Amino acid sequence: MLAALAIAYVLAMFAMSLVAQRRIRDVEDFVVAGRRLPLWMAGPTVLATWYGAGVLLTAADEVHRVGLSASLLDPIGAGMCLLIAGVVYARPLWRLKLTTLPDLFRLRYGATAEVLAGLFMVPTYFGWIAAQFMALGTVLQATFSIPLESAVLLVALVGTGYTLIGGMWSVTVTDVLQMTLVALGLSILMGAVFHHVGGAPSRLGSGR
């Protein structure tokens, strides 16, 4: 049953990507969704980018190990960064019509700075992406009892596949669905946990 649901979920991701692909007319559509994402789509995709599987697993584990004070780094600290970026930087950067962040270095400092910025940024994202793949792979391993290497490879193929099909449009529409499911699942899980431990107030009051 779980395997059938997982297969159906993956097929739905690719189906949504194929539909999103119809919106692509040029590079700008592929990379930044034509700069015309509504708030109800942009919000979930930013949330999915910052609060992926790695954060859901590691941040929760840190709070369990250290106490509620660990949440000051993530998710509270990360959330404040997003708020500051949205209020202070988002509009000026949008007006510059950038496609990638290295474009900003080209505008300010020239083509050489753009190339160097790209060369430094790409490797730094390897670790971040690897953390997401490992986290999701670990979930698949625990759920379906498959080797971790195979689980990580499967996650990488699915994620890379639907991204290549529809670019930012594909990422956004699938993120909206995925974050809706995550929010629903976490809400149910939170209710189940509080019910199991005897209510929220007594437990939250014991946070260090």
PDB file of C-alpha atoms in Angstrom:
ATOM      1  CA  MET A   1       0.000   0.000   0.000  1.00  0.00           C
ATOM      2  CA  LEU A   2       2.733   2.458   0.959  1.00  0.00           C
ATOM      3  CA  ALA A   3       4.724   1.571  -2.150  1.00  0.00           C
ATOM      4  CA  ALA A   4       1.681   2.175  -4.356  1.00  0.00           C
ATOM      5  CA  LEU A   5       1.079   5.558  -2.729  1.00  0.00           C
ATOM      6  CA  ALA A   6       4.738   6.508  -3.187  1.00  0.00           C
ATOM      7  CA  ILE A   7       4.647   5.561  -6.876  1.00  0.00           C
ATOM      8  CA  ALA A   8       1.413   7.508  -7.369  1.00  0.00           C
ATOM      9  CA  TYR A   9       2.983  10.505  -5.626  1.00  0.00           C
ATOM     10  CA  VAL A  10       6.047  10.437  -7.887  1.00  0.00           C
ATOM     11  CA  LEU A  11       3.866  10.093 -10.984  1.00  0.00           C
ATOM     12  CA  ALA A  12       1.819  13.083  -9.807  1.00  0.00           C
ATOM     13  CA  MET A  13       5.016  15.134  -9.447  1.00  0.00           C
ATOM     14  CA  PHE A  14       6.033  14.373 -13.016  1.00  0.00           C
ATOM     15  CA  ALA A  15       2.515  14.998 -14.334  1.00  0.00           C
ATOM     16  CA  MET A  16       2.474  18.420 -12.679  1.00  0.00           C
ATOM     17  CA  SER A  17       5.905  19.132 -14.144  1.00  0.00           C
ATOM     18  CA  LEU A  18       4.722  18.307 -17.653  1.00  0.00           C
ATOM     19  CA  VAL A  19       1.788  20.682 -17.223  1.00  0.00           C
ATOM     20  CA  ALA A  20       4.096  23.387 -15.851  1.00  0.00           C
ATOM     21  CA  GLN A  21       6.419  22.917 -18.827  1.00  0.00           C
ATOM     22  CA  ARG A  22       3.775  24.489 -21.076  1.00  0.00           C
ATOM     23  CA  ARG A  23       4.398  27.842 -19.400  1.00  0.00           C
ATOM     24  CA  ILE A  24       8.047  27.928 -20.474  1.00  0.00           C
ATOM     25  CA  ARG A  25       8.826  30.189 -23.417  1.00  0.00           C
ATOM     26  CA  ASP A  26      12.378  31.325 -22.671  1.00  0.00           C
ATOM     27  CA  VAL A  27      15.258  31.050 -20.198  1.00  0.00           C
ATOM     28  CA  GLU A  28      13.622  33.529 -17.821  1.00  0.00           C
ATOM     29  CA  ASP A  29      10.524  31.348 -17.617  1.00  0.00           C
ATOM     30  CA  PHE A  30      12.659  28.292 -16.878  1.00  0.00           C
ATOM     31  CA  VAL A  31      14.939  29.860 -14.262  1.00  0.00           C
ATOM     32  CA  VAL A  32      12.710  32.370 -12.439  1.00  0.00           C
ATOM     33  CA  ALA A  33       9.204  31.411 -13.610  1.00  0.00           C
ATOM     34  CA  GLY A  34       8.962  34.556 -15.714  1.00  0.00           C
ATOM     35  CA  ARG A  35       9.038  36.723 -12.556  1.00  0.00           C
ATOM     36  CA  ARG A  36       5.288  36.364 -12.230  1.00  0.00           C
ATOM     37  CA  LEU A  37       4.742  33.973  -9.342  1.00  0.00           C
ATOM     38  CA  PRO A  38       1.778  34.974  -7.152  1.00  0.00           C
ATOM     39  CA  LEU A  39       2.321  35.149  -3.399  1.00  0.00           C
ATOM     40  CA  TRP A  40       0.396  31.928  -2.743  1.00  0.00           C
ATOM     41  CA  MET A  41       2.915  30.070  -4.923  1.00  0.00           C
ATOM     42  CA  ALA A  42       6.086  31.997  -4.061  1.00  0.00           C
ATOM     43  CA  GLY A  43       5.550  31.618  -0.307  1.00  0.00           C
ATOM     44  CA  PRO A  44       5.398  27.811  -0.211  1.00  0.00           C
ATOM     45  CA  THR A  45       8.372  27.406  -2.546  1.00  0.00           C
ATOM     46  CA  VAL A  46      10.543  29.676  -0.364  1.00  0.00           C
ATOM     47  CA  LEU A  47       9.366  27.750   2.678  1.00  0.00           C
ATOM     48  CA  ALA A  48      10.172  24.439   0.982  1.00  0.00           C
ATOM     49  CA  THR A  49      13.634  25.687   0.012  1.00  0.00           C
ATOM     50  CA  TRP A  50      14.572  26.775   3.529  1.00  0.00           C
ATOM     51  CA  TYR A  51      12.695  24.184   5.547  1.00  0.00           C
ATOM     52  CA  GLY A  52      13.348  20.953   3.696  1.00  0.00           C
ATOM     53  CA  ALA A  53      13.783  17.427   4.950  1.00  0.00           C
ATOM     54  CA  GLY A  54      17.153  18.248   6.500  1.00  0.00           C
ATOM     55  CA  VAL A  55      15.701  20.941   8.741  1.00  0.00           C
ATOM     56  CA  LEU A  56      12.624  18.925   9.675  1.00  0.00           C
ATOM     57  CA  LEU A  57      14.798  16.061  10.867  1.00  0.00           C
ATOM     58  CA  THR A  58      17.907  17.753  12.248  1.00  0.00           C
ATOM     59  CA  ALA A  59      16.251  20.791  13.850  1.00  0.00           C
ATOM     60  CA  ALA A  60      13.687  18.603  15.570  1.00  0.00           C
ATOM     61  CA  ASP A  61      16.457  16.323  16.808  1.00  0.00           C
ATOM     62  CA  GLU A  62      18.432  19.290  18.151  1.00  0.00           C
ATOM     63  CA  VAL A  63      15.401  20.628  20.021  1.00  0.00           C
ATOM     64  CA  HIS A  64      14.874  17.189  21.509  1.00  0.00           C
ATOM     65  CA  ARG A  65      18.541  16.933  22.501  1.00  0.00           C
ATOM     66  CA  VAL A  66      19.228  20.507  23.690  1.00  0.00           C
ATOM     67  CA  GLY A  67      15.804  21.976  24.399  1.00  0.00           C
ATOM     68  CA  LEU A  68      13.644  24.721  22.909  1.00  0.00           C
ATOM     69  CA  SER A  69      16.625  27.099  22.910  1.00  0.00           C
ATOM     70  CA  ALA A  70      17.981  25.176  19.902  1.00  0.00           C
ATOM     71  CA  SER A  71      15.088  26.507  17.830  1.00  0.00           C
ATOM     72  CA  LEU A  72      16.587  30.013  18.041  1.00  0.00           C
ATOM     73  CA  LEU A  73      19.011  28.996  15.295  1.00  0.00           C
ATOM     74  CA  ASP A  74      16.620  27.037  13.130  1.00  0.00           C
ATOM     75  CA  PRO A  75      13.781  27.610  12.424  1.00  0.00           C
ATOM     76  CA  ILE A  76      13.464  30.967  14.257  1.00  0.00           C
ATOM     77  CA  GLY A  77      16.796  32.438  13.121  1.00  0.00           C
ATOM     78  CA  ALA A  78      16.328  31.264   9.549  1.00  0.00           C
ATOM     79  CA  GLY A  79      12.800  32.647   9.543  1.00  0.00           C
ATOM     80  CA  MET A  80      14.051  36.068  10.653  1.00  0.00           C
ATOM     81  CA  CYS A  81      16.617  36.008   7.846  1.00  0.00           C
ATOM     82  CA  LEU A  82      13.834  35.350   5.349  1.00  0.00           C
ATOM     83  CA  LEU A  83      11.743  38.173   6.796  1.00  0.00           C
ATOM     84  CA  ILE A  84      14.630  40.659   6.589  1.00  0.00           C
ATOM     85  CA  ALA A  85      15.481  39.547   3.052  1.00  0.00           C
ATOM     86  CA  GLY A  86      11.868  39.947   1.967  1.00  0.00           C
ATOM     87  CA  VAL A  87      11.361  43.376   3.540  1.00  0.00           C
ATOM     88  CA  VAL A  88      14.755  44.929   2.733  1.00  0.00           C
ATOM     89  CA  TYR A  89      16.253  43.191  -0.294  1.00  0.00           C
ATOM     90  CA  ALA A  90      13.527  41.494  -2.337  1.00  0.00           C
ATOM     91  CA  ARG A  91      12.098  44.540  -4.112  1.00  0.00           C
ATOM     92  CA  PRO A  92      15.464  46.160  -5.066  1.00  0.00           C
ATOM     93  CA  LEU A  93      16.761  42.823  -6.375  1.00  0.00           C
ATOM     94  CA  TRP A  94      13.558  42.203  -8.328  1.00  0.00           C
ATOM     95  CA  ARG A  95      13.879  45.601  -9.995  1.00  0.00           C
ATOM     96  CA  LEU A  96      17.354  44.649 -11.240  1.00  0.00           C
ATOM     97  CA  LYS A  97      15.768  41.797 -13.255  1.00  0.00           C
ATOM     98  CA  LEU A  98      18.422  39.303 -12.172  1.00  0.00           C
ATOM     99  CA  THR A  99      18.281  35.710 -13.353  1.00  0.00           C
ATOM    100  CA  THR A 100      20.909  34.317 -10.985  1.00  0.00           C
ATOM    101  CA  LEU A 101      22.721  35.746  -7.971  1.00  0.00           C
ATOM    102  CA  PRO A 102      26.073  35.986  -9.829  1.00  0.00           C
ATOM    103  CA  ASP A 103      24.301  38.453 -12.156  1.00  0.00           C
ATOM    104  CA  LEU A 104      24.375  40.919  -9.268  1.00  0.00           C
ATOM    105  CA  PHE A 105      28.165  40.618  -9.059  1.00  0.00           C
ATOM    106  CA  ARG A 106      28.393  41.251 -12.796  1.00  0.00           C
ATOM    107  CA  LEU A 107      26.324  44.427 -12.510  1.00  0.00           C
ATOM    108  CA  ARG A 108      28.351  45.726  -9.575  1.00  0.00           C
ATOM    109  CA  TYR A 109      31.851  44.442 -10.233  1.00  0.00           C
ATOM    110  CA  GLY A 110      32.082  43.094 -13.776  1.00  0.00           C
ATOM    111  CA  ALA A 111      32.182  39.787 -15.625  1.00  0.00           C
ATOM    112  CA  THR A 112      35.184  38.394 -13.737  1.00  0.00           C
ATOM    113  CA  ALA A 113      33.411  38.810 -10.404  1.00  0.00           C
ATOM    114  CA  GLU A 114      30.355  37.082 -11.867  1.00  0.00           C
ATOM    115  CA  VAL A 115      32.380  34.037 -12.896  1.00  0.00           C
ATOM    116  CA  LEU A 116      34.176  33.864  -9.553  1.00  0.00           C
ATOM    117  CA  ALA A 117      30.904  34.190  -7.646  1.00  0.00           C
ATOM    118  CA  GLY A 118      29.414  31.336  -9.632  1.00  0.00           C
ATOM    119  CA  LEU A 119      32.471  29.148  -9.090  1.00  0.00           C
ATOM    120  CA  PHE A 120      32.295  29.689  -5.337  1.00  0.00           C
ATOM    121  CA  MET A 121      28.516  29.355  -5.029  1.00  0.00           C
ATOM    122  CA  VAL A 122      28.057  26.098  -6.921  1.00  0.00           C
ATOM    123  CA  PRO A 123      30.231  23.938  -4.620  1.00  0.00           C
ATOM    124  CA  THR A 124      28.631  25.394  -1.491  1.00  0.00           C
ATOM    125  CA  TYR A 125      25.238  24.170  -2.660  1.00  0.00           C
ATOM    126  CA  PHE A 126      26.515  20.612  -3.086  1.00  0.00           C
ATOM    127  CA  GLY A 127      26.542  20.135   0.676  1.00  0.00           C
ATOM    128  CA  TRP A 128      23.108  21.680   1.149  1.00  0.00           C
ATOM    129  CA  ILE A 129      21.543  19.584  -1.610  1.00  0.00           C
ATOM    130  CA  ALA A 130      23.329  16.468  -0.370  1.00  0.00           C
ATOM    131  CA  ALA A 131      21.820  17.030   3.082  1.00  0.00           C
ATOM    132  CA  GLN A 132      18.309  17.106   1.581  1.00  0.00           C
ATOM    133  CA  PHE A 133      18.966  13.963  -0.447  1.00  0.00           C
ATOM    134  CA  MET A 134      20.380  12.163   2.584  1.00  0.00           C
ATOM    135  CA  ALA A 135      17.452  13.178   4.797  1.00  0.00           C
ATOM    136  CA  LEU A 136      14.829  12.049   2.300  1.00  0.00           C
ATOM    137  CA  GLY A 137      16.844   8.946   1.507  1.00  0.00           C
ATOM    138  CA  THR A 138      16.916   8.070   5.199  1.00  0.00           C
ATOM    139  CA  VAL A 139      13.129   8.395   5.358  1.00  0.00           C
ATOM    140  CA  LEU A 140      12.742   6.101   2.346  1.00  0.00           C
ATOM    141  CA  GLN A 141      15.199   3.628   3.828  1.00  0.00           C
ATOM    142  CA  ALA A 142      13.285   3.469   7.105  1.00  0.00           C
ATOM    143  CA  THR A 143       9.889   3.281   5.389  1.00  0.00           C
ATOM    144  CA  PHE A 144      10.575   0.753   2.646  1.00  0.00           C
ATOM    145  CA  SER A 145      13.656  -1.079   4.000  1.00  0.00           C
ATOM    146  CA  ILE A 146      15.786  -0.356   0.934  1.00  0.00           C
ATOM    147  CA  PRO A 147      19.541   0.366   0.899  1.00  0.00           C
ATOM    148  CA  LEU A 148      20.388   3.971   1.744  1.00  0.00           C
ATOM    149  CA  GLU A 149      22.446   4.392  -1.436  1.00  0.00           C
ATOM    150  CA  SER A 150      19.494   3.305  -3.586  1.00  0.00           C
ATOM    151  CA  ALA A 151      17.123   5.561  -1.659  1.00  0.00           C
ATOM    152  CA  VAL A 152      19.357   8.620  -2.080  1.00  0.00           C
ATOM    153  CA  LEU A 153      19.803   7.870  -5.786  1.00  0.00           C
ATOM    154  CA  LEU A 154      16.050   7.567  -6.230  1.00  0.00           C
ATOM    155  CA  VAL A 155      15.439  10.881  -4.462  1.00  0.00           C
ATOM    156  CA  ALA A 156      18.093  12.573  -6.613  1.00  0.00           C
ATOM    157  CA  LEU A 157      16.663  11.185  -9.859  1.00  0.00           C
ATOM    158  CA  VAL A 158      13.094  12.200  -9.044  1.00  0.00           C
ATOM    159  CA  GLY A 159      13.982  15.690  -7.805  1.00  0.00           C
ATOM    160  CA  THR A 160      16.400  16.425 -10.629  1.00  0.00           C
ATOM    161  CA  GLY A 161      14.040  14.906 -13.180  1.00  0.00           C
ATOM    162  CA  TYR A 162      10.983  17.041 -12.535  1.00  0.00           C
ATOM    163  CA  THR A 163      13.164  20.138 -12.120  1.00  0.00           C
ATOM    164  CA  LEU A 164      14.711  19.637 -15.556  1.00  0.00           C
ATOM    165  CA  ILE A 165      11.288  19.115 -17.105  1.00  0.00           C
ATOM    166  CA  GLY A 166       9.647  22.329 -15.965  1.00  0.00           C
ATOM    167  CA  GLY A 167      12.292  24.488 -14.331  1.00  0.00           C
ATOM    168  CA  MET A 168      11.140  26.940 -11.684  1.00  0.00           C
ATOM    169  CA  TRP A 169       7.498  26.505 -12.672  1.00  0.00           C
ATOM    170  CA  SER A 170       7.795  22.790 -12.029  1.00  0.00           C
ATOM    171  CA  VAL A 171       9.564  23.322  -8.707  1.00  0.00           C
ATOM    172  CA  THR A 172       6.952  25.834  -7.582  1.00  0.00           C
ATOM    173  CA  VAL A 173       3.795  23.886  -8.379  1.00  0.00           C
ATOM    174  CA  THR A 174       5.184  20.725  -6.789  1.00  0.00           C
ATOM    175  CA  ASP A 175       6.389  22.695  -3.759  1.00  0.00           C
ATOM    176  CA  VAL A 176       2.876  24.048  -3.193  1.00  0.00           C
ATOM    177  CA  LEU A 177       1.488  20.520  -3.101  1.00  0.00           C
ATOM    178  CA  GLN A 178       4.327  19.144  -1.012  1.00  0.00           C
ATOM    179  CA  MET A 179       4.248  21.909   1.591  1.00  0.00           C
ATOM    180  CA  THR A 180       0.478  21.523   1.889  1.00  0.00           C
ATOM    181  CA  LEU A 181       0.958  17.823   2.595  1.00  0.00           C
ATOM    182  CA  VAL A 182       3.835  18.532   5.004  1.00  0.00           C
ATOM    183  CA  ALA A 183       1.785  21.106   6.927  1.00  0.00           C
ATOM    184  CA  LEU A 184      -1.160  18.715   7.120  1.00  0.00           C
ATOM    185  CA  GLY A 185       1.038  15.811   8.182  1.00  0.00           C
ATOM    186  CA  LEU A 186       2.893  17.814  10.835  1.00  0.00           C
ATOM    187  CA  SER A 187      -0.380  19.142  12.243  1.00  0.00           C
ATOM    188  CA  ILE A 188      -1.731  15.611  12.587  1.00  0.00           C
ATOM    189  CA  LEU A 189       1.569  14.430  14.055  1.00  0.00           C
ATOM    190  CA  MET A 190       1.661  17.284  16.568  1.00  0.00           C
ATOM    191  CA  GLY A 191      -1.847  16.481  17.729  1.00  0.00           C
ATOM    192  CA  ALA A 192      -0.992  12.799  18.067  1.00  0.00           C
ATOM    193  CA  VAL A 193       2.190  13.540  20.030  1.00  0.00           C
ATOM    194  CA  PHE A 194       0.471  15.947  22.429  1.00  0.00           C
ATOM    195  CA  HIS A 195      -2.300  13.423  22.961  1.00  0.00           C
ATOM    196  CA  HIS A 196       0.246  10.698  23.661  1.00  0.00           C
ATOM    197  CA  VAL A 197       2.283  12.704  26.190  1.00  0.00           C
ATOM    198  CA  GLY A 198      -0.748  14.117  27.967  1.00  0.00           C
ATOM    199  CA  GLY A 199      -1.119  17.620  26.530  1.00  0.00           C
ATOM    200  CA  ALA A 200       1.036  20.467  25.249  1.00  0.00           C
ATOM    201  CA  PRO A 201       1.345  22.917  28.177  1.00  0.00           C
ATOM    202  CA  SER A 202       3.061  20.576  30.615  1.00  0.00           C
ATOM    203  CA  ARG A 203       5.610  19.442  28.047  1.00  0.00           C
ATOM    204  CA  LEU A 204       6.349  22.843  26.565  1.00  0.00           C
ATOM    205  CA  GLY A 205       6.944  24.182  30.034  1.00  0.00           C
ATOM    206  CA  SER A 206       9.785  21.723  30.506  1.00  0.00           C
ATOM    207  CA  GLY A 207      11.779  23.030  27.500  1.00  0.00           C
ATOM    208  CA  ARG A 208      15.316  24.112  28.399  1.00  0.00           C
TER     209      ARG A 208
END
